[in-house]
mmCIF file with all atom_site columns, C-alpha atoms in Angstrom:
data_model
loop_
_atom_site.group_PDB
_atom_site.id
_atom_site.type_symbol
_atom_site.label_atom_id
_atom_site.label_alt_id
_atom_site.label_comp_id
_atom_site.label_asym_id
_atom_site.label_entity_id
_atom_site.label_seq_id
_atom_site.pdbx_PDB_ins_code
_atom_site.Cartn_x
_atom_site.Cartn_y
_atom_site.Cartn_z
_atom_site.occupancy
_atom_site.B_iso_or_equiv
_atom_site.pdbx_formal_charge
_atom_site.auth_seq_id
_atom_site.auth_comp_id
_atom_site.auth_asym_id
_atom_site.auth_atom_id
_atom_site.pdbx_PDB_model_num
ATOM 1   C CA . MET A 1 1   ? 2.551   -21.453 14.492 1.00 0.00 ? 1   MET A CA 1
ATOM 2   C CA . ILE A 1 2   ? 1.642   -19.072 16.884 1.00 0.00 ? 2   ILE A CA 1
ATOM 3   C CA . ARG A 1 3   ? -1.215  -15.554 16.268 1.00 0.00 ? 3   ARG A CA 1
ATOM 4   C CA . ALA A 1 4   ? -2.604  -12.499 17.614 1.00 0.00 ? 4   ALA A CA 1
ATOM 5   C CA . GLY A 1 5   ? -5.580  -10.623 17.313 1.00 0.00 ? 5   GLY A CA 1
ATOM 6   C CA . VAL A 1 6   ? -8.247  -8.323  18.297 1.00 0.00 ? 6   VAL A CA 1
ATOM 7   C CA . VAL A 1 7   ? -11.716 -7.747  19.325 1.00 0.00 ? 7   VAL A CA 1
ATOM 8   C CA . LEU A 1 8   ? -12.396 -3.668  18.814 1.00 0.00 ? 8   LEU A CA 1
ATOM 9   C CA . PHE A 1 9   ? -16.450 -3.251  18.723 1.00 0.00 ? 9   PHE A CA 1
ATOM 10  C CA . SER A 1 10  ? -17.713 0.464   17.304 1.00 0.00 ? 10  SER A CA 1
ATOM 11  C CA . PRO A 1 11  ? -21.166 1.419   17.940 1.00 0.00 ? 11  PRO A CA 1
ATOM 12  C CA . GLU A 1 12  ? -21.184 -0.234  14.010 1.00 0.00 ? 12  GLU A CA 1
ATOM 13  C CA . GLY A 1 13  ? -20.292 -3.610  15.434 1.00 0.00 ? 13  GLY A CA 1
ATOM 14  C CA . ILE A 1 14  ? -17.352 -5.742  15.790 1.00 0.00 ? 14  ILE A CA 1
ATOM 15  C CA . ALA A 1 15  ? -14.018 -4.984  13.536 1.00 0.00 ? 15  ALA A CA 1
ATOM 16  C CA . VAL A 1 16  ? -13.170 -7.366  10.976 1.00 0.00 ? 16  VAL A CA 1
ATOM 17  C CA . ILE A 1 17  ? -11.042 -8.263  7.580  1.00 0.00 ? 17  ILE A CA 1
ATOM 18  C CA . GLU A 1 18  ? -13.567 -8.880  4.774  1.00 0.00 ? 18  GLU A CA 1
ATOM 19  C CA . ARG A 1 19  ? -11.864 -11.918 3.259  1.00 0.00 ? 19  ARG A CA 1
ATOM 20  C CA . VAL A 1 20  ? -12.850 -13.274 -0.921 1.00 0.00 ? 20  VAL A CA 1
ATOM 21  C CA . ARG A 1 21  ? -10.855 -15.598 -1.844 1.00 0.00 ? 21  ARG A CA 1
ATOM 22  C CA . ASP A 1 22  ? -11.781 -18.663 -3.953 1.00 0.00 ? 22  ASP A CA 1
ATOM 23  C CA . GLY A 1 23  ? -14.970 -17.069 -5.024 1.00 0.00 ? 23  GLY A CA 1
ATOM 24  C CA . LEU A 1 24  ? -16.019 -17.548 -0.800 1.00 0.00 ? 24  LEU A CA 1
ATOM 25  C CA . THR A 1 25  ? -16.557 -14.312 1.039  1.00 0.00 ? 25  THR A CA 1
ATOM 26  C CA . TYR A 1 26  ? -15.800 -14.754 4.736  1.00 0.00 ? 26  TYR A CA 1
ATOM 27  C CA . TYR A 1 27  ? -15.028 -12.274 8.108  1.00 0.00 ? 27  TYR A CA 1
ATOM 28  C CA . VAL A 1 28  ? -12.053 -13.035 10.024 1.00 0.00 ? 28  VAL A CA 1
ATOM 29  C CA . LEU A 1 29  ? -10.860 -11.077 13.385 1.00 0.00 ? 29  LEU A CA 1
ATOM 30  C CA . PRO A 1 30  ? -8.329  -8.932  12.565 1.00 0.00 ? 30  PRO A CA 1
ATOM 31  C CA . GLY A 1 31  ? -4.557  -10.051 12.923 1.00 0.00 ? 31  GLY A CA 1
ATOM 32  C CA . GLY A 1 32  ? -1.663  -11.974 12.177 1.00 0.00 ? 32  GLY A CA 1
ATOM 33  C CA . GLN A 1 33  ? 1.375   -14.186 12.210 1.00 0.00 ? 33  GLN A CA 1
ATOM 34  C CA . VAL A 1 34  ? 3.860   -13.349 16.001 1.00 0.00 ? 34  VAL A CA 1
ATOM 35  C CA . ASP A 1 35  ? 7.192   -12.181 14.269 1.00 0.00 ? 35  ASP A CA 1
ATOM 36  C CA . PRO A 1 36  ? 10.007  -13.596 16.060 1.00 0.00 ? 36  PRO A CA 1
ATOM 37  C CA . GLY A 1 37  ? 11.249  -11.319 19.366 1.00 0.00 ? 37  GLY A CA 1
ATOM 38  C CA . GLU A 1 38  ? 7.805   -9.804  19.231 1.00 0.00 ? 38  GLU A CA 1
ATOM 39  C CA . THR A 1 39  ? 5.099   -10.072 22.283 1.00 0.00 ? 39  THR A CA 1
ATOM 40  C CA . LEU A 1 40  ? 1.811   -10.960 21.988 1.00 0.00 ? 40  LEU A CA 1
ATOM 41  C CA . ALA A 1 41  ? 0.333   -7.876  22.628 1.00 0.00 ? 41  ALA A CA 1
ATOM 42  C CA . GLU A 1 42  ? 2.873   -6.216  20.663 1.00 0.00 ? 42  GLU A CA 1
ATOM 43  C CA . ALA A 1 43  ? 1.303   -8.180  16.974 1.00 0.00 ? 43  ALA A CA 1
ATOM 44  C CA . ALA A 1 44  ? -2.388  -8.161  17.893 1.00 0.00 ? 44  ALA A CA 1
ATOM 45  C CA . ARG A 1 45  ? -1.157  -3.677  17.818 1.00 0.00 ? 45  ARG A CA 1
ATOM 46  C CA . ARG A 1 46  ? 0.828   -4.141  15.079 1.00 0.00 ? 46  ARG A CA 1
ATOM 47  C CA . GLU A 1 47  ? -1.610  -5.729  13.115 1.00 0.00 ? 47  GLU A CA 1
ATOM 48  C CA . THR A 1 48  ? -4.482  -3.928  13.674 1.00 0.00 ? 48  THR A CA 1
ATOM 49  C CA . TYR A 1 49  ? -2.418  -0.648  12.136 1.00 0.00 ? 49  TYR A CA 1
ATOM 50  C CA . GLU A 1 50  ? -1.541  -3.352  9.427  1.00 0.00 ? 50  GLU A CA 1
ATOM 51  C CA . GLU A 1 51  ? -5.050  -4.359  9.098  1.00 0.00 ? 51  GLU A CA 1
ATOM 52  C CA . LEU A 1 52  ? -6.756  -1.509  10.121 1.00 0.00 ? 52  LEU A CA 1
ATOM 53  C CA . GLY A 1 53  ? -5.303  1.939   9.919  1.00 0.00 ? 53  GLY A CA 1
ATOM 54  C CA . LEU A 1 54  ? -5.726  2.056   13.902 1.00 0.00 ? 54  LEU A CA 1
ATOM 55  C CA . HIS A 1 55  ? -3.459  2.496   17.205 1.00 0.00 ? 55  HIS A CA 1
ATOM 56  C CA . VAL A 1 56  ? -4.652  0.334   19.653 1.00 0.00 ? 56  VAL A CA 1
ATOM 57  C CA . ARG A 1 57  ? -4.685  0.235   23.450 1.00 0.00 ? 57  ARG A CA 1
ATOM 58  C CA . ILE A 1 58  ? -5.064  -3.765  24.530 1.00 0.00 ? 58  ILE A CA 1
ATOM 59  C CA . HIS A 1 59  ? -6.825  -4.102  27.440 1.00 0.00 ? 59  HIS A CA 1
ATOM 60  C CA . GLY A 1 60  ? -6.175  -7.712  27.823 1.00 0.00 ? 60  GLY A CA 1
ATOM 61  C CA . ALA A 1 61  ? -5.917  -11.653 26.543 1.00 0.00 ? 61  ALA A CA 1
ATOM 62  C CA . VAL A 1 62  ? -9.952  -12.381 25.915 1.00 0.00 ? 62  VAL A CA 1
ATOM 63  C CA . ALA A 1 63  ? -9.351  -15.847 24.284 1.00 0.00 ? 63  ALA A CA 1
ATOM 64  C CA . VAL A 1 64  ? -7.187  -18.298 22.812 1.00 0.00 ? 64  VAL A CA 1
ATOM 65  C CA . VAL A 1 65  ? -8.607  -20.432 19.861 1.00 0.00 ? 65  VAL A CA 1
ATOM 66  C CA . ASN A 1 66  ? -6.686  -23.793 18.664 1.00 0.00 ? 66  ASN A CA 1
ATOM 67  C CA . PHE A 1 67  ? -7.350  -24.339 15.159 1.00 0.00 ? 67  PHE A CA 1
ATOM 68  C CA . ARG A 1 68  ? -5.150  -27.264 13.093 1.00 0.00 ? 68  ARG A CA 1
ATOM 69  C CA . ASP A 1 69  ? -1.152  -26.231 14.127 1.00 0.00 ? 69  ASP A CA 1
ATOM 70  C CA . THR A 1 70  ? -1.790  -22.558 14.968 1.00 0.00 ? 70  THR A CA 1
ATOM 71  C CA . THR A 1 71  ? -3.281  -21.042 18.316 1.00 0.00 ? 71  THR A CA 1
ATOM 72  C CA . GLN A 1 72  ? -4.581  -17.692 18.362 1.00 0.00 ? 72  GLN A CA 1
ATOM 73  C CA . HIS A 1 73  ? -4.533  -15.337 21.072 1.00 0.00 ? 73  HIS A CA 1
ATOM 74  C CA . TYR A 1 74  ? -6.920  -12.235 20.957 1.00 0.00 ? 74  TYR A CA 1
ATOM 75  C CA . PHE A 1 75  ? -7.011  -9.826  22.442 1.00 0.00 ? 75  PHE A CA 1
ATOM 76  C CA . LEU A 1 76  ? -9.997  -6.556  23.842 1.00 0.00 ? 76  LEU A CA 1
ATOM 77  C CA . ALA A 1 77  ? -8.477  -3.220  22.243 1.00 0.00 ? 77  ALA A CA 1
ATOM 78  C CA . GLU A 1 78  ? -9.890  0.172   21.707 1.00 0.00 ? 78  GLU A CA 1
ATOM 79  C CA . THR A 1 79  ? -8.692  3.052   19.746 1.00 0.00 ? 79  THR A CA 1
ATOM 80  C CA . ILE A 1 80  ? -6.697  5.045   20.718 1.00 0.00 ? 80  ILE A CA 1
ATOM 81  C CA . ALA A 1 81  ? -6.048  6.706   17.190 1.00 0.00 ? 81  ALA A CA 1
ATOM 82  C CA . GLY A 1 82  ? -6.075  6.420   13.081 1.00 0.00 ? 82  GLY A CA 1
ATOM 83  C CA . ASP A 1 83  ? -8.364  6.593   10.657 1.00 0.00 ? 83  ASP A CA 1
ATOM 84  C CA . PHE A 1 84  ? -10.438 2.799   9.880  1.00 0.00 ? 84  PHE A CA 1
ATOM 85  C CA . GLY A 1 85  ? -9.861  1.526   7.104  1.00 0.00 ? 85  GLY A CA 1
ATOM 86  C CA . THR A 1 86  ? -6.443  2.666   6.192  1.00 0.00 ? 86  THR A CA 1
ATOM 87  C CA . GLY A 1 87  ? -4.303  -0.260  7.001  1.00 0.00 ? 87  GLY A CA 1
ATOM 88  C CA . ASP A 1 88  ? -1.293  -1.010  4.444  1.00 0.00 ? 88  ASP A CA 1
ATOM 89  C CA . GLY A 1 89  ? -0.475  -4.284  5.166  1.00 0.00 ? 89  GLY A CA 1
ATOM 90  C CA . PRO A 1 90  ? 1.214   -6.135  2.772  1.00 0.00 ? 90  PRO A CA 1
ATOM 91  C CA . GLU A 1 91  ? -2.258  -8.130  1.989  1.00 0.00 ? 91  GLU A CA 1
ATOM 92  C CA . MET A 1 92  ? -4.399  -4.950  2.084  1.00 0.00 ? 92  MET A CA 1
ATOM 93  C CA . ASP A 1 93  ? -3.639  -4.742  -1.742 1.00 0.00 ? 93  ASP A CA 1
ATOM 94  C CA . SER A 1 94  ? -4.210  -8.497  -3.150 1.00 0.00 ? 94  SER A CA 1
ATOM 95  C CA . PRO A 1 95  ? -7.139  -8.925  -5.621 1.00 0.00 ? 95  PRO A CA 1
ATOM 96  C CA . ALA A 1 96  ? -9.694  -11.455 -4.944 1.00 0.00 ? 96  ALA A CA 1
ATOM 97  C CA . ASP A 1 97  ? -8.541  -13.392 -7.657 1.00 0.00 ? 97  ASP A CA 1
ATOM 98  C CA . SER A 1 98  ? -5.341  -13.719 -6.412 1.00 0.00 ? 98  SER A CA 1
ATOM 99  C CA . GLU A 1 99  ? -4.135  -17.237 -4.291 1.00 0.00 ? 99  GLU A CA 1
ATOM 100 C CA . ARG A 1 100 ? -4.596  -14.650 -1.013 1.00 0.00 ? 100 ARG A CA 1
ATOM 101 C CA . GLY A 1 101 ? -7.856  -13.422 -2.088 1.00 0.00 ? 101 GLY A CA 1
ATOM 102 C CA . SER A 1 102 ? -8.686  -9.804  -0.938 1.00 0.00 ? 102 SER A CA 1
ATOM 103 C CA . TYR A 1 103 ? -8.804  -8.735  2.138  1.00 0.00 ? 103 TYR A CA 1
ATOM 104 C CA . ARG A 1 104 ? -11.180 -4.980  3.552  1.00 0.00 ? 104 ARG A CA 1
ATOM 105 C CA . ALA A 1 105 ? -11.581 -3.697  6.401  1.00 0.00 ? 105 ALA A CA 1
ATOM 106 C CA . MET A 1 106 ? -15.394 -3.383  8.111  1.00 0.00 ? 106 MET A CA 1
ATOM 107 C CA . TRP A 1 107 ? -17.314 -3.253  10.542 1.00 0.00 ? 107 TRP A CA 1
ATOM 108 C CA . LEU A 1 108 ? -19.048 -6.326  10.967 1.00 0.00 ? 108 LEU A CA 1
ATOM 109 C CA . PRO A 1 109 ? -23.088 -5.469  12.614 1.00 0.00 ? 109 PRO A CA 1
ATOM 110 C CA . PRO A 1 110 ? -24.104 -7.267  15.807 1.00 0.00 ? 110 PRO A CA 1
ATOM 111 C CA . HIS A 1 111 ? -26.695 -9.207  13.795 1.00 0.00 ? 111 HIS A CA 1
ATOM 112 C CA . ARG A 1 112 ? -24.292 -10.690 11.734 1.00 0.00 ? 112 ARG A CA 1
ATOM 113 C CA . TYR A 1 113 ? -21.471 -11.783 14.332 1.00 0.00 ? 113 TYR A CA 1
ATOM 114 C CA . GLY A 1 114 ? -22.423 -15.716 13.849 1.00 0.00 ? 114 GLY A CA 1
ATOM 115 C CA . GLU A 1 115 ? -20.817 -15.496 10.475 1.00 0.00 ? 115 GLU A CA 1
ATOM 116 C CA . LEU A 1 116 ? -17.394 -14.318 12.222 1.00 0.00 ? 116 LEU A CA 1
ATOM 117 C CA . LYS A 1 117 ? -14.715 -16.654 11.999 1.00 0.00 ? 117 LYS A CA 1
ATOM 118 C CA . PRO A 1 118 ? -13.026 -17.415 14.764 1.00 0.00 ? 118 PRO A CA 1
ATOM 119 C CA . LYS A 1 119 ? -16.481 -19.764 14.321 1.00 0.00 ? 119 LYS A CA 1
ATOM 120 C CA . PRO A 1 120 ? -16.229 -20.397 17.974 1.00 0.00 ? 120 PRO A CA 1
ATOM 121 C CA . ILE A 1 121 ? -15.909 -16.883 19.116 1.00 0.00 ? 121 ILE A CA 1
ATOM 122 C CA . GLY A 1 122 ? -18.353 -15.322 16.279 1.00 0.00 ? 122 GLY A CA 1
ATOM 123 C CA . ALA A 1 123 ? -21.037 -17.988 17.818 1.00 0.00 ? 123 ALA A CA 1
ATOM 124 C CA . THR A 1 124 ? -21.182 -17.606 20.765 1.00 0.00 ? 124 THR A CA 1
ATOM 125 C CA . LEU A 1 125 ? -21.099 -13.535 20.786 1.00 0.00 ? 125 LEU A CA 1
ATOM 126 C CA . ALA A 1 126 ? -24.368 -14.053 18.110 1.00 0.00 ? 126 ALA A CA 1
ATOM 127 C CA . ALA A 1 127 ? -25.896 -16.052 21.035 1.00 0.00 ? 127 ALA A CA 1
ATOM 128 C CA . VAL A 1 128 ? -25.779 -13.425 23.673 1.00 0.00 ? 128 VAL A CA 1
ATOM 129 C CA . PRO A 1 129 ? -27.427 -10.488 24.443 1.00 0.00 ? 129 PRO A CA 1
ATOM 130 C CA . ASP A 1 130 ? -24.407 -8.022  25.115 1.00 0.00 ? 130 ASP A CA 1
ATOM 131 C CA . PRO A 1 131 ? -21.833 -8.882  23.226 1.00 0.00 ? 131 PRO A CA 1
ATOM 132 C CA . GLU A 1 132 ? -18.945 -6.705  24.534 1.00 0.00 ? 132 GLU A CA 1
ATOM 133 C CA . ALA A 1 133 ? -20.201 -7.359  28.049 1.00 0.00 ? 133 ALA A CA 1
ATOM 134 C CA . LEU A 1 134 ? -19.354 -10.646 27.569 1.00 0.00 ? 134 LEU A CA 1
ATOM 135 C CA . VAL A 1 135 ? -16.171 -9.920  26.404 1.00 0.00 ? 135 VAL A CA 1
ATOM 136 C CA . THR A 1 136 ? -15.585 -7.874  28.945 1.00 0.00 ? 136 THR A CA 1
ATOM 137 C CA . GLU A 1 137 ? -15.983 -10.720 31.283 1.00 0.00 ? 137 GLU A CA 1
ATOM 138 C CA . TRP A 1 138 ? -13.640 -13.026 29.557 1.00 0.00 ? 138 TRP A CA 1
ATOM 139 C CA . LEU A 1 139 ? -10.855 -10.300 30.796 1.00 0.00 ? 139 LEU A CA 1
ATOM 140 C CA . THR A 1 140 ? -10.607 -12.027 33.791 1.00 0.00 ? 140 THR A CA 1
ATOM 141 C CA . ALA A 1 141 ? -11.088 -15.825 32.220 1.00 0.00 ? 141 ALA A CA 1
ATOM 142 C CA . PRO A 1 142 ? -10.006 -15.925 28.439 1.00 0.00 ? 142 PRO A CA 1
ATOM 143 C CA . PRO A 1 143 ? -11.912 -19.093 27.024 1.00 0.00 ? 143 PRO A CA 1
ATOM 144 C CA . ALA A 1 144 ? -9.958  -21.837 24.917 1.00 0.00 ? 144 ALA A CA 1
ATOM 145 C CA . PHE A 1 145 ? -11.919 -22.396 22.404 1.00 0.00 ? 145 PHE A CA 1
ATOM 146 C CA . ASP A 1 146 ? -10.959 -25.686 19.637 1.00 0.00 ? 146 ASP A CA 1
ATOM 147 C CA . GLU A 1 147 ? -12.329 -24.954 16.434 1.00 0.00 ? 147 GLU A CA 1
ATOM 148 C CA . VAL A 1 148 ? -12.564 -27.760 13.583 1.00 0.00 ? 148 VAL A CA 1
#
């Protein structure tokens, strides 16, 4: 399966989807499955609108994460319009006690970047003094991570 998502920073931190599922709470970068006929960047923009309620400009690919049978492509993005937290994609009204669990857009503050999934991206961002500068550097040579 091919997925696409965004890395989006603000003064409050990094945009994430808080997931509550099976009694666990975790934080993932916004994104989802690429639809037939869609480019990776188009899928990232669409998913950002569905999950966050934001229209974004894509600046370029910044990372690839291989996880089981999924390849996830992440793009650096900036907000150009919309209201954060107003995403109305089909998953956004899923209750925590459902099989899919709940989804909520939020800003994860920098001191919590280590909690971010995919874990390799979260751990890397948590380990540097300027995560935004690092991600901007990744535009020139996006790293590939394997998540176990």
